Structures are given as structure tokens and as C-alpha cells.
Amino acid sequence: MAGRPSLDRRAVHEELERARVEFHSLLDAADKTALNRPTRGTRWNNEQLLFHILFGYMVVRALLVLARIFGRLPQGVGTAFARLLGTTTKPFDVINYLGPCAAIHIYGHRRMGAKCDRVIAALHRSLDAETEADLGRGMHYPVRWDPFFTDFMTLADLYRYPTQHFFFHRLQLTLAP
């Protein structure tokens, strides 16, 4: 982590909580008609995009585990893994699109709020448990998978990622604030 500023944990906790509150506000204010309304610039409706946003928080929990593992391996291993993942961009895009289309039939907007609470609570707990050394560990990522992925991301970067992802997609929702 040499040369990188320390993560402001309090700021990350506040970002996570702000996103959690806004996510609930969006869910609580949306009726079925609003949830079925198309979004701006995506093929999803509002309910599907809300799940995609939630999934951003869910996937970070898995990415944190991977980053802890790959952060202890020689850099070449992580670089090769990221390249391998990069070759699967087209299937990833299809799964990334179809996942929320299917998931809303399982979760629905009622269950998304509770899942959001659990996932963000888990992120709060894991962030509190991280050492400075852990926060500096990271791995390479396939940058074509997401506009917020960079070639190398530390655990500190990963804790900030889902909220960046949320507020980017928030602008695409056609729900009332």
C-alpha cells in the first residue's frame, strides 16, 4: 500500500449508509407501475435495475474474498486470472443482463430491502475488521466488465466500488427521488 492514502473508514461507512437509506427510499416510494417503467439508457425496467444495483453490493463480498487470496499470490497469477476473466466479457454481459431479469421473480422489490440491509451490515462489519495491510491488498480485474473496475483494485477500492456503481445507475432509474 506504499504511496496510497489510508482509507477513511468513517466516510465509507457513511457512503454505505447513505446508499442503504436511499435504496429503501426508492423501494418504498415505488408502486408496481413505477417498478415496471423502463429506465434511461438500459434495457432493464426500474425493478430489474434496482436488483442490479443491489447485486453490486452482493458481489463485492465475493470480490473481497478473491482480493484477499490473490493479494497474497505472486502478481503474475492475478494478472493471468484477470486476462482469463477478460476473455469471458461477452458471456459475462449476457449473464449480467439476464441475472436481474430472473432475480426479481425470486427477490421482488419487497425482499430487496431486507437483503440490502443484510449485505451492507456485513460490509460494515468486514470493513471494521480489516487491517491497514489487508486494505492495501488487491488483485487485477477485467476492466471491460464494469466502468468502475480498474486494472488493479485494493480492498479499499472494493469497499468504495458498490456505492459508485449505485449512484451511477441511480441516474438511470425513472423513479421519483
CSV table of N, CA and C in Angstrom, one decimal:
chain,number,residue,atom,x,y,z
A,1,MET,N,0.8,-1.2,0.0
A,1,MET,CA,0.0,0.0,0.0
A,1,MET,C,0.9,1.2,0.0
A,2,ALA,N,2.1,1.1,-0.2
A,2,ALA,CA,3.1,2.2,-0.2
A,2,ALA,C,2.6,3.3,-1.1
A,3,GLY,N,2.6,4.5,-0.7
A,3,GLY,CA,2.2,5.7,-1.5
A,3,GLY,C,0.7,5.9,-1.7
A,4,ARG,N,-0.1,5.0,-1.2
A,4,ARG,CA,-1.5,5.1,-1.3
A,4,ARG,C,-2.1,5.7,0.1
A,5,PRO,N,-3.0,6.7,0.0
A,5,PRO,CA,-3.5,7.2,1.2
A,5,PRO,C,-4.4,6.1,1.9
A,6,SER,N,-4.4,6.3,3.2
A,6,SER,CA,-5.2,5.4,4.0
A,6,SER,C,-6.7,5.6,3.7
A,7,LEU,N,-7.5,4.6,3.9
A,7,LEU,CA,-8.9,4.6,3.6
A,7,LEU,C,-9.6,5.3,4.8
A,8,ASP,N,-10.5,6.3,4.5
A,8,ASP,CA,-11.3,6.9,5.5
A,8,ASP,C,-12.5,6.0,5.8
A,9,ARG,N,-12.3,5.2,6.8
A,9,ARG,CA,-13.4,4.2,7.0
A,9,ARG,C,-14.7,4.9,7.4
A,10,ARG,N,-14.6,6.0,8.1
A,10,ARG,CA,-15.9,6.6,8.5
A,10,ARG,C,-16.6,7.1,7.3
A,11,ALA,N,-15.9,7.7,6.3
A,11,ALA,CA,-16.5,8.1,5.1
A,11,ALA,C,-17.1,7.0,4.3
A,12,VAL,N,-16.5,5.8,4.3
A,12,VAL,CA,-17.0,4.7,3.6
A,12,VAL,C,-18.3,4.2,4.3
A,13,HIS,N,-18.2,4.1,5.6
A,13,HIS,CA,-19.4,3.7,6.4
A,13,HIS,C,-20.6,4.7,6.1
A,14,GLU,N,-20.3,6.0,6.0
A,14,GLU,CA,-21.4,7.0,5.7
A,14,GLU,C,-21.9,6.8,4.3
A,15,GLU,N,-21.0,6.5,3.3
A,15,GLU,CA,-21.5,6.3,2.0
A,15,GLU,C,-22.4,5.0,1.9
A,16,LEU,N,-22.0,4.0,2.6
A,16,LEU,CA,-22.8,2.8,2.6
A,16,LEU,C,-24.1,3.0,3.2
A,17,GLU,N,-24.1,3.8,4.3
A,17,GLU,CA,-25.4,4.0,5.0
A,17,GLU,C,-26.3,5.0,4.1
A,18,ARG,N,-25.7,6.0,3.5
A,18,ARG,CA,-26.5,6.9,2.6
A,18,ARG,C,-27.1,6.1,1.5
A,19,ALA,N,-26.4,5.2,0.9
A,19,ALA,CA,-26.9,4.3,-0.2
A,19,ALA,C,-28.0,3.4,0.3
A,20,ARG,N,-27.8,2.8,1.5
A,20,ARG,CA,-28.8,2.0,2.0
A,20,ARG,C,-30.1,2.7,2.3
A,21,VAL,N,-30.1,3.9,2.8
A,21,VAL,CA,-31.2,4.7,3.1
A,21,VAL,C,-31.9,5.1,1.8
A,22,GLU,N,-31.1,5.5,0.8
A,22,GLU,CA,-31.7,5.9,-0.5
A,22,GLU,C,-32.3,4.7,-1.2
A,23,PHE,N,-31.7,3.6,-1.1
A,23,PHE,CA,-32.2,2.4,-1.7
A,23,PHE,C,-33.6,2.1,-1.2
A,24,HIS,N,-33.7,2.1,0.2
A,24,HIS,CA,-35.0,1.9,0.8
A,24,HIS,C,-36.0,3.0,0.4
A,25,SER,N,-35.6,4.2,0.3
A,25,SER,CA,-36.5,5.3,-0.1
A,25,SER,C,-37.1,5.0,-1.5
A,26,LEU,N,-36.2,4.6,-2.4
A,26,LEU,CA,-36.6,4.3,-3.8
A,26,LEU,C,-37.6,3.1,-3.8
A,27,LEU,N,-37.3,2.1,-3.0
A,27,LEU,CA,-38.2,0.9,-3.0
A,27,LEU,C,-39.5,1.3,-2.3
A,28,ASP,N,-39.5,2.0,-1.2
A,28,ASP,CA,-40.7,2.4,-0.5
A,28,ASP,C,-41.7,3.3,-1.3
A,29,ALA,N,-41.1,4.1,-2.2
A,29,ALA,CA,-41.9,5.1,-2.9
A,29,ALA,C,-42.4,4.5,-4.2
A,30,ALA,N,-41.9,3.3,-4.6
A,30,ALA,CA,-42.3,2.8,-6.0
A,30,ALA,C,-43.5,1.8,-5.9
A,31,ASP,N,-44.4,2.1,-6.7
A,31,ASP,CA,-45.5,1.1,-6.9
A,31,ASP,C,-45.2,0.2,-8.1
A,32,LYS,N,-46.0,-0.8,-8.3
A,32,LYS,CA,-45.8,-1.7,-9.4
A,32,LYS,C,-45.6,-1.1,-10.8
A,33,THR,N,-46.4,-0.1,-11.0
A,33,THR,CA,-46.3,0.7,-12.3
A,33,THR,C,-45.0,1.3,-12.4
A,34,ALA,N,-44.5,2.0,-11.4
A,34,ALA,CA,-43.2,2.6,-11.4
A,34,ALA,C,-42.1,1.6,-11.6
A,35,LEU,N,-42.2,0.5,-10.9
A,35,LEU,CA,-41.2,-0.5,-11.0
A,35,LEU,C,-41.1,-1.1,-12.4
A,36,ASN,N,-42.2,-1.2,-13.1
A,36,ASN,CA,-42.2,-1.8,-14.4
A,36,ASN,C,-41.8,-0.8,-15.5
A,37,ARG,N,-41.7,0.5,-15.1
A,37,ARG,CA,-41.3,1.5,-16.1
A,37,ARG,C,-39.9,1.3,-16.6
A,38,PRO,N,-39.7,1.6,-17.9
A,38,PRO,CA,-38.3,1.5,-18.4
A,38,PRO,C,-37.3,2.5,-17.8
A,39,THR,N,-36.1,2.1,-17.8
A,39,THR,CA,-35.1,3.0,-17.2
A,39,THR,C,-34.4,3.8,-18.4
A,40,ARG,N,-33.6,4.8,-18.0
A,40,ARG,CA,-32.9,5.6,-19.0
A,40,ARG,C,-31.6,4.9,-19.4
A,41,GLY,N,-31.4,4.5,-20.7
A,41,GLY,CA,-30.2,4.0,-21.2
A,41,GLY,C,-29.9,2.6,-20.9
A,42,THR,N,-30.8,1.8,-20.4
A,42,THR,CA,-30.6,0.4,-20.2
A,42,THR,C,-31.8,-0.4,-20.8
A,43,ARG,N,-31.7,-1.7,-20.9
A,43,ARG,CA,-32.8,-2.5,-21.3
A,43,ARG,C,-33.7,-3.0,-20.2
A,44,TRP,N,-33.3,-2.6,-18.9
A,44,TRP,CA,-34.0,-3.1,-17.8
A,44,TRP,C,-35.1,-2.2,-17.4
A,45,ASN,N,-36.1,-2.7,-16.6
A,45,ASN,CA,-37.1,-1.8,-16.0
A,45,ASN,C,-36.5,-1.4,-14.7
A,46,ASN,N,-37.2,-0.5,-14.0
A,46,ASN,CA,-36.7,0.0,-12.7
A,46,ASN,C,-36.4,-1.1,-11.7
A,47,GLU,N,-37.3,-2.1,-11.6
A,47,GLU,CA,-37.2,-3.1,-10.6
A,47,GLU,C,-35.9,-4.0,-10.9
A,48,GLN,N,-35.7,-4.2,-12.2
A,48,GLN,CA,-34.5,-5.0,-12.6
A,48,GLN,C,-33.2,-4.2,-12.3
A,49,LEU,N,-33.3,-2.9,-12.6
A,49,LEU,CA,-32.1,-2.1,-12.3
A,49,LEU,C,-31.8,-2.0,-10.8
A,50,LEU,N,-32.9,-1.9,-10.0
A,50,LEU,CA,-32.7,-1.9,-8.6
A,50,LEU,C,-32.0,-3.2,-8.1
A,51,PHE,N,-32.4,-4.3,-8.7
A,51,PHE,CA,-31.7,-5.5,-8.3
A,51,PHE,C,-30.3,-5.5,-8.7
A,52,HIS,N,-30.0,-5.0,-9.9
A,52,HIS,CA,-28.6,-4.9,-10.4
A,52,HIS,C,-27.8,-4.1,-9.5
A,53,ILE,N,-28.4,-3.0,-9.0
A,53,ILE,CA,-27.7,-2.1,-8.0
A,53,ILE,C,-27.4,-2.9,-6.8
A,54,LEU,N,-28.4,-3.6,-6.2
A,54,LEU,CA,-28.2,-4.4,-5.0
A,54,LEU,C,-27.1,-5.5,-5.3
A,55,PHE,N,-27.1,-6.1,-6.4
A,55,PHE,CA,-26.2,-7.1,-6.8
A,55,PHE,C,-24.8,-6.6,-6.7
A,56,GLY,N,-24.6,-5.3,-7.0
A,56,GLY,CA,-23.3,-4.7,-6.9
A,56,GLY,C,-22.7,-4.8,-5.5
A,57,TYR,N,-23.6,-4.6,-4.5
A,57,TYR,CA,-23.1,-4.8,-3.1
A,57,TYR,C,-22.9,-6.3,-2.8
A,58,MET,N,-23.7,-7.1,-3.3
A,58,MET,CA,-23.6,-8.6,-3.1
A,58,MET,C,-22.3,-9.1,-3.6
A,59,VAL,N,-22.0,-8.7,-4.8
A,59,VAL,CA,-20.8,-9.3,-5.5
A,59,VAL,C,-19.5,-8.8,-4.8
A,60,VAL,N,-19.5,-7.6,-4.2
A,60,VAL,CA,-18.3,-7.1,-3.6
A,60,VAL,C,-17.9,-8.0,-2.4
A,61,ARG,N,-18.9,-8.7,-1.8
A,61,ARG,CA,-18.5,-9.6,-0.7
A,61,ARG,C,-17.6,-10.7,-1.3
A,62,ALA,N,-18.0,-11.2,-2.4
A,62,ALA,CA,-17.2,-12.3,-3.1
A,62,ALA,C,-15.8,-11.7,-3.6
A,63,LEU,N,-15.9,-10.5,-4.1
A,63,LEU,CA,-14.6,-9.9,-4.6
A,63,LEU,C,-13.6,-9.6,-3.5
A,64,LEU,N,-14.1,-9.3,-2.3
A,64,LEU,CA,-13.2,-9.1,-1.2
A,64,LEU,C,-12.5,-10.4,-0.8
A,65,VAL,N,-13.2,-11.5,-0.9
A,65,VAL,CA,-12.5,-12.8,-0.6
A,65,VAL,C,-11.5,-13.1,-1.7
A,66,LEU,N,-11.8,-12.9,-2.9
A,66,LEU,CA,-10.9,-13.1,-4.0
A,66,LEU,C,-9.6,-12.2,-3.9
A,67,ALA,N,-9.9,-10.9,-3.6
A,67,ALA,CA,-8.8,-10.0,-3.4
A,67,ALA,C,-7.9,-10.4,-2.3
A,68,ARG,N,-8.4,-10.9,-1.2
A,68,ARG,CA,-7.6,-11.3,-0.1
A,68,ARG,C,-6.7,-12.5,-0.5
A,69,ILE,N,-7.3,-13.4,-1.3
A,69,ILE,CA,-6.5,-14.6,-1.7
A,69,ILE,C,-5.4,-14.1,-2.8
A,70,PHE,N,-5.9,-13.4,-3.8
A,70,PHE,CA,-4.9,-13.1,-4.9
A,70,PHE,C,-3.9,-12.0,-4.4
A,71,GLY,N,-4.3,-11.3,-3.4
A,71,GLY,CA,-3.3,-10.3,-2.8
A,71,GLY,C,-2.1,-10.9,-2.1
A,72,ARG,N,-2.2,-12.2,-1.9
A,72,ARG,CA,-1.1,-13.0,-1.2
A,72,ARG,C,-0.3,-13.8,-2.2
A,73,LEU,N,-0.8,-13.9,-3.5
A,73,LEU,CA,-0.2,-14.7,-4.5
A,73,LEU,C,0.8,-13.8,-5.4
A,74,PRO,N,1.7,-14.4,-6.1
A,74,PRO,CA,2.5,-13.6,-7.0
A,74,PRO,C,1.6,-12.8,-8.0
A,75,GLN,N,2.1,-11.6,-8.3
A,75,GLN,CA,1.3,-10.8,-9.2
A,75,GLN,C,0.9,-11.4,-10.5
A,76,GLY,N,1.8,-12.2,-11.1
A,76,GLY,CA,1.5,-12.8,-12.4
A,76,GLY,C,0.3,-13.7,-12.3
A,77,VAL,N,0.0,-14.3,-11.2
A,77,VAL,CA,-1.2,-15.2,-11.1
A,77,VAL,C,-2.4,-14.4,-11.2
A,78,GLY,N,-2.5,-13.2,-10.5
A,78,GLY,CA,-3.7,-12.4,-10.6
A,78,GLY,C,-3.8,-11.8,-12.0
A,79,THR,N,-2.7,-11.4,-12.6
A,79,THR,CA,-2.8,-10.8,-13.9
A,79,THR,C,-3.3,-11.8,-14.9
A,80,ALA,N,-2.9,-13.1,-14.8
A,80,ALA,CA,-3.3,-14.1,-15.7
A,80,ALA,C,-4.8,-14.4,-15.5
A,81,PHE,N,-5.2,-14.4,-14.2
A,81,PHE,CA,-6.6,-14.6,-13.9
A,81,PHE,C,-7.5,-13.5,-14.5
A,82,ALA,N,-7.1,-12.3,-14.3
A,82,ALA,CA,-7.9,-11.2,-14.9
A,82,ALA,C,-8.0,-11.3,-16.4
A,83,ARG,N,-6.9,-11.7,-17.0
A,83,ARG,CA,-6.9,-11.8,-18.5
A,83,ARG,C,-7.9,-13.0,-18.9
A,84,LEU,N,-7.9,-14.0,-18.1
A,84,LEU,CA,-8.8,-15.1,-18.4
A,84,LEU,C,-10.2,-14.7,-18.2
A,85,LEU,N,-10.5,-13.9,-17.2
A,85,LEU,CA,-11.9,-13.4,-17.0
A,85,LEU,C,-12.2,-12.4,-18.1
A,86,GLY,N,-11.3,-11.6,-18.6
A,86,GLY,CA,-11.5,-10.7,-19.6
A,86,GLY,C,-11.9,-11.4,-20.9
A,87,THR,N,-11.5,-12.6,-21.1
A,87,THR,CA,-11.9,-13.3,-22.3
A,87,THR,C,-13.4,-13.8,-22.3
A,88,THR,N,-14.0,-13.7,-21.1
A,88,THR,CA,-15.4,-14.1,-20.9
A,88,THR,C,-16.3,-12.9,-20.9
A,89,THR,N,-15.9,-11.7,-21.4
A,89,THR,CA,-16.7,-10.5,-21.3
A,89,THR,C,-18.1,-10.7,-21.9
A,90,LYS,N,-18.1,-11.2,-23.1
A,90,LYS,CA,-19.4,-11.4,-23.8
A,90,LYS,C,-20.4,-12.2,-23.0
A,91,PRO,N,-20.0,-13.4,-22.5
A,91,PRO,CA,-20.9,-14.2,-21.7
A,91,PRO,C,-21.2,-13.5,-20.4
A,92,PHE,N,-20.2,-12.8,-19.8
A,92,PHE,CA,-20.5,-12.0,-18.6
A,92,PHE,C,-21.6,-11.0,-18.8
A,93,ASP,N,-21.5,-10.3,-20.0
A,93,ASP,CA,-22.5,-9.2,-20.3
A,93,ASP,C,-23.9,-9.8,-20.4
A,94,VAL,N,-24.0,-11.0,-21.0
A,94,VAL,CA,-25.3,-11.7,-21.1
A,94,VAL,C,-25.8,-12.1,-19.7
A,95,ILE,N,-25.0,-12.7,-18.9
A,95,ILE,CA,-25.4,-13.1,-17.6
A,95,ILE,C,-25.7,-11.8,-16.7
A,96,ASN,N,-24.9,-10.8,-16.9
A,96,ASN,CA,-25.1,-9.5,-16.1
A,96,ASN,C,-26.5,-8.9,-16.5
A,97,TYR,N,-26.9,-9.1,-17.7
A,97,TYR,CA,-28.2,-8.6,-18.1
A,97,TYR,C,-29.4,-9.5,-17.7
A,98,LEU,N,-29.2,-10.8,-17.9
A,98,LEU,CA,-30.3,-11.7,-17.6
A,98,LEU,C,-30.5,-12.0,-16.1
A,99,GLY,N,-29.4,-11.8,-15.4
A,99,GLY,CA,-29.5,-12.1,-13.9
A,99,GLY,C,-30.6,-11.3,-13.2
A,100,PRO,N,-30.6,-10.0,-13.4
A,100,PRO,CA,-31.7,-9.2,-12.7
A,100,PRO,C,-33.1,-9.5,-13.3
A,101,CYS,N,-33.1,-9.8,-14.6
A,101,CYS,CA,-34.4,-10.2,-15.2
A,101,CYS,C,-35.0,-11.4,-14.5
A,102,ALA,N,-34.2,-12.4,-14.1
A,102,ALA,CA,-34.7,-13.5,-13.4
A,102,ALA,C,-34.8,-13.3,-11.9
A,103,ALA,N,-33.8,-12.6,-11.4
A,103,ALA,CA,-33.8,-12.4,-9.9
A,103,ALA,C,-35.0,-11.7,-9.3
A,104,ILE,N,-35.6,-10.8,-10.1
A,104,ILE,CA,-36.7,-10.1,-9.5
A,104,ILE,C,-37.9,-11.0,-9.2
A,105,HIS,N,-37.9,-12.2,-9.9
A,105,HIS,CA,-39.0,-13.1,-9.7
A,105,HIS,C,-38.8,-13.9,-8.4
A,106,ILE,N,-37.6,-13.9,-7.9
A,106,ILE,CA,-37.2,-14.5,-6.7
A,106,ILE,C,-37.3,-13.5,-5.5
A,107,TYR,N,-36.6,-12.4,-5.7
A,107,TYR,CA,-36.5,-11.4,-4.7
A,107,TYR,C,-37.7,-10.5,-4.7
A,108,GLY,N,-38.0,-9.9,-5.8
A,108,GLY,CA,-39.1,-8.9,-5.8
A,108,GLY,C,-38.6,-7.7,-5.0
A,109,HIS,N,-39.3,-6.6,-5.2
A,109,HIS,CA,-38.8,-5.4,-4.5
A,109,HIS,C,-39.0,-5.4,-3.0
A,110,ARG,N,-40.0,-6.2,-2.5
A,110,ARG,CA,-40.2,-6.4,-1.1
A,110,ARG,C,-39.0,-7.0,-0.4
A,111,ARG,N,-38.4,-8.0,-0.9
A,111,ARG,CA,-37.3,-8.7,-0.3
A,111,ARG,C,-36.0,-8.0,-0.5
A,112,MET,N,-35.9,-7.2,-1.6
A,112,MET,CA,-34.6,-6.5,-1.9
A,112,MET,C,-34.2,-5.6,-0.7
A,113,GLY,N,-35.1,-4.9,-0.1
A,113,GLY,CA,-34.8,-4.0,1.1
A,113,GLY,C,-34.1,-4.8,2.2
A,114,ALA,N,-34.6,-5.9,2.6
A,114,ALA,CA,-34.0,-6.7,3.6
A,114,ALA,C,-32.7,-7.3,3.2
A,115,LYS,N,-32.5,-7.7,2.0
A,115,LYS,CA,-31.2,-8.2,1.5
A,115,LYS,C,-30.2,-7.0,1.5
A,116,CYS,N,-30.6,-5.9,1.1
A,116,CYS,CA,-29.8,-4.7,1.1
A,116,CYS,C,-29.2,-4.4,2.5
A,117,ASP,N,-30.1,-4.5,3.5
A,117,ASP,CA,-29.7,-4.3,4.9
A,117,ASP,C,-28.7,-5.3,5.4
A,118,ARG,N,-28.9,-6.6,5.0
A,118,ARG,CA,-28.0,-7.6,5.5
A,118,ARG,C,-26.6,-7.5,4.8
A,119,VAL,N,-26.6,-7.2,3.5
A,119,VAL,CA,-25.4,-7.1,2.8
A,119,VAL,C,-24.6,-5.9,3.2
A,120,ILE,N,-25.2,-4.8,3.4
A,120,ILE,CA,-24.5,-3.6,3.8
A,120,ILE,C,-24.0,-3.7,5.3
A,121,ALA,N,-24.8,-4.4,6.1
A,121,ALA,CA,-24.4,-4.6,7.5
A,121,ALA,C,-23.1,-5.5,7.5
A,122,ALA,N,-23.1,-6.5,6.6
A,122,ALA,CA,-21.9,-7.4,6.5
A,122,ALA,C,-20.7,-6.6,6.0
A,123,LEU,N,-20.9,-5.7,5.1
A,123,LEU,CA,-19.8,-4.8,4.6
A,123,LEU,C,-19.3,-3.9,5.7
A,124,HIS,N,-20.2,-3.4,6.5
A,124,HIS,CA,-19.8,-2.6,7.7
A,124,HIS,C,-18.9,-3.4,8.6
A,125,ARG,N,-19.3,-4.6,8.9
A,125,ARG,CA,-18.6,-5.4,9.9
A,125,ARG,C,-17.2,-5.8,9.3
A,126,SER,N,-17.2,-6.2,8.0
A,126,SER,CA,-15.9,-6.6,7.4
A,126,SER,C,-15.0,-5.5,7.3
A,127,LEU,N,-15.5,-4.3,7.0
A,127,LEU,CA,-14.6,-3.1,6.9
A,127,LEU,C,-14.0,-2.8,8.2
A,128,ASP,N,-14.8,-2.9,9.3
A,128,ASP,CA,-14.3,-2.7,10.6
A,128,ASP,C,-13.2,-3.7,11.0
A,129,ALA,N,-13.2,-4.9,10.5
A,129,ALA,CA,-12.3,-5.9,10.9
A,129,ALA,C,-11.0,-5.9,10.0
A,130,GLU,N,-11.0,-5.1,8.9
A,130,GLU,CA,-9.8,-5.1,8.1
A,130,GLU,C,-8.6,-4.4,8.7
A,131,THR,N,-7.4,-4.9,8.5
A,131,THR,CA,-6.2,-4.2,9.0
A,131,THR,C,-5.8,-3.3,7.8
A,132,GLU,N,-4.9,-2.3,8.1
A,132,GLU,CA,-4.4,-1.4,7.1
A,132,GLU,C,-3.7,-2.3,6.0
A,133,ALA,N,-3.0,-3.3,6.4
A,133,ALA,CA,-2.3,-4.1,5.4
A,133,ALA,C,-3.3,-4.8,4.5
A,134,ASP,N,-4.4,-5.3,5.1
A,134,ASP,CA,-5.4,-6.0,4.3
A,134,ASP,C,-6.0,-5.0,3.3
A,135,LEU,N,-6.3,-3.8,3.7
A,135,LEU,CA,-6.9,-2.8,2.8
A,135,LEU,C,-6.0,-2.5,1.6
A,136,GLY,N,-4.7,-2.7,1.8
A,136,GLY,CA,-3.8,-2.5,0.7
A,136,GLY,C,-3.6,-3.7,-0.2
A,137,ARG,N,-4.1,-4.8,0.2
A,137,ARG,CA,-4.1,-6.0,-0.7
A,137,ARG,C,-5.1,-5.8,-1.9
A,138,GLY,N,-4.8,-6.5,-3.0
A,138,GLY,CA,-5.8,-6.4,-4.1
A,138,GLY,C,-5.5,-7.4,-5.2
A,139,MET,N,-6.1,-7.1,-6.3
A,139,MET,CA,-5.9,-8.0,-7.4
A,139,MET,C,-6.3,-7.3,-8.7
A,140,HIS,N,-5.9,-7.9,-9.8
A,140,HIS,CA,-6.2,-7.4,-11.1
A,140,HIS,C,-7.6,-7.8,-11.5
A,141,TYR,N,-8.3,-6.9,-12.3
A,141,TYR,CA,-9.7,-7.2,-12.7
A,141,TYR,C,-9.8,-7.0,-14.2
A,142,PRO,N,-10.8,-7.6,-14.8
A,142,PRO,CA,-11.1,-7.4,-16.2
A,142,PRO,C,-11.8,-6.0,-16.4
A,143,VAL,N,-11.1,-5.0,-16.8
A,143,VAL,CA,-11.6,-3.7,-16.9
A,143,VAL,C,-12.8,-3.5,-17.8
A,144,ARG,N,-13.0,-4.4,-18.7
A,144,ARG,CA,-14.2,-4.3,-19.6
A,144,ARG,C,-15.5,-4.7,-19.0
A,145,TRP,N,-15.4,-5.3,-17.8
A,145,TRP,CA,-16.6,-5.8,-17.1
A,145,TRP,C,-17.5,-4.7,-16.6
A,146,ASP,N,-16.8,-3.6,-16.1
A,146,ASP,CA,-17.5,-2.6,-15.4
A,146,ASP,C,-16.7,-1.3,-15.5
A,147,PRO,N,-17.4,-0.1,-15.8
A,147,PRO,CA,-16.7,1.1,-15.9
A,147,PRO,C,-16.0,1.6,-14.6
A,148,PHE,N,-16.3,1.0,-13.5
A,148,PHE,CA,-15.6,1.4,-12.3
A,148,PHE,C,-14.5,0.4,-11.9
A,149,PHE,N,-14.3,-0.7,-12.6
A,149,PHE,CA,-13.2,-1.5,-12.4
A,149,PHE,C,-11.9,-0.9,-13.0
A,150,THR,N,-10.9,-1.0,-12.2
A,150,THR,CA,-9.6,-0.6,-12.8
A,150,THR,C,-8.7,-1.8,-12.8
A,151,ASP,N,-7.6,-1.7,-13.5
A,151,ASP,CA,-6.7,-2.9,-13.7
A,151,ASP,C,-6.4,-3.5,-12.4
A,152,PHE,N,-6.1,-2.8,-11.4
A,152,PHE,CA,-5.7,-3.3,-10.1
A,152,PHE,C,-6.6,-2.6,-9.0
A,153,MET,N,-7.2,-3.3,-8.2
A,153,MET,CA,-8.1,-2.7,-7.2
A,153,MET,C,-7.7,-3.4,-5.8
A,154,THR,N,-7.6,-2.5,-4.8
A,154,THR,CA,-7.3,-3.0,-3.5
A,154,THR,C,-8.6,-3.2,-2.8
A,155,LEU,N,-8.5,-3.8,-1.6
A,155,LEU,CA,-9.8,-4.0,-0.8
A,155,LEU,C,-10.4,-2.6,-0.5
A,156,ALA,N,-9.5,-1.6,-0.2
A,156,ALA,CA,-10.0,-0.3,0.0
A,156,ALA,C,-10.9,0.2,-1.2
A,157,ASP,N,-10.4,0.0,-2.4
A,157,ASP,CA,-11.1,0.3,-3.6
A,157,ASP,C,-12.4,-0.4,-3.7
A,158,LEU,N,-12.4,-1.7,-3.4
A,158,LEU,CA,-13.6,-2.5,-3.5
A,158,LEU,C,-14.7,-2.0,-2.5
A,159,TYR,N,-14.3,-1.5,-1.3
A,159,TYR,CA,-15.4,-1.0,-0.4
A,159,TYR,C,-16.0,0.2,-1.0
A,160,ARG,N,-15.4,0.9,-1.8
A,160,ARG,CA,-16.0,2.1,-2.4
A,160,ARG,C,-16.8,1.8,-3.7
A,161,TYR,N,-16.4,0.7,-4.3
A,161,TYR,CA,-17.0,0.4,-5.6
A,161,TYR,C,-18.5,0.3,-5.6
A,162,PRO,N,-19.2,-0.4,-4.7
A,162,PRO,CA,-20.6,-0.6,-4.9
A,162,PRO,C,-21.4,0.7,-4.8
A,163,THR,N,-20.9,1.6,-4.0
A,163,THR,CA,-21.7,2.9,-3.9
A,163,THR,C,-21.4,3.8,-5.2
A,164,GLN,N,-20.2,3.7,-5.7
A,164,GLN,CA,-20.0,4.4,-7.0
A,164,GLN,C,-21.0,3.8,-8.1
A,165,HIS,N,-21.1,2.5,-8.1
A,165,HIS,CA,-22.0,1.8,-9.0
A,165,HIS,C,-23.4,2.2,-8.8
A,166,PHE,N,-23.8,2.2,-7.5
A,166,PHE,CA,-25.2,2.6,-7.2
A,166,PHE,C,-25.5,4.0,-7.7
A,167,PHE,N,-24.7,5.0,-7.4
A,167,PHE,CA,-25.1,6.4,-7.8
A,167,PHE,C,-24.9,6.6,-9.2
A,168,PHE,N,-24.1,5.8,-9.9
A,168,PHE,CA,-24.1,5.9,-11.4
A,168,PHE,C,-25.4,5.4,-12.0
A,169,HIS,N,-25.9,4.2,-11.5
A,169,HIS,CA,-27.1,3.7,-12.0
A,169,HIS,C,-28.4,4.4,-11.5
A,170,ARG,N,-28.2,5.1,-10.3
A,170,ARG,CA,-29.3,5.8,-9.7
A,170,ARG,C,-29.9,6.8,-10.8
A,171,LEU,N,-29.0,7.4,-11.6
A,171,LEU,CA,-29.4,8.4,-12.6
A,171,LEU,C,-30.1,7.8,-13.7
A,172,GLN,N,-30.1,6.5,-13.9
A,172,GLN,CA,-30.8,5.8,-14.9
A,172,GLN,C,-32.2,5.3,-14.5
A,173,LEU,N,-32.4,5.3,-13.2
A,173,LEU,CA,-33.8,5.0,-12.7
A,173,LEU,C,-34.8,6.1,-13.1
A,174,THR,N,-36.0,5.7,-13.4
A,174,THR,CA,-37.1,6.6,-13.7
A,174,THR,C,-38.1,6.7,-12.5
A,175,LEU,N,-37.6,6.5,-11.3
A,175,LEU,CA,-38.4,6.6,-10.1
A,175,LEU,C,-38.3,8.0,-9.5
A,176,ALA,N,-39.3,8.3,-8.8
A,176,ALA,CA,-39.3,9.6,-8.1
A,176,ALA,C,-38.2,9.6,-7.0
A,177,PRO,N,-37.5,10.7,-6.7
A,177,PRO,CA,-36.5,10.7,-5.7
A,177,PRO,C,-37.0,10.3,-4.3
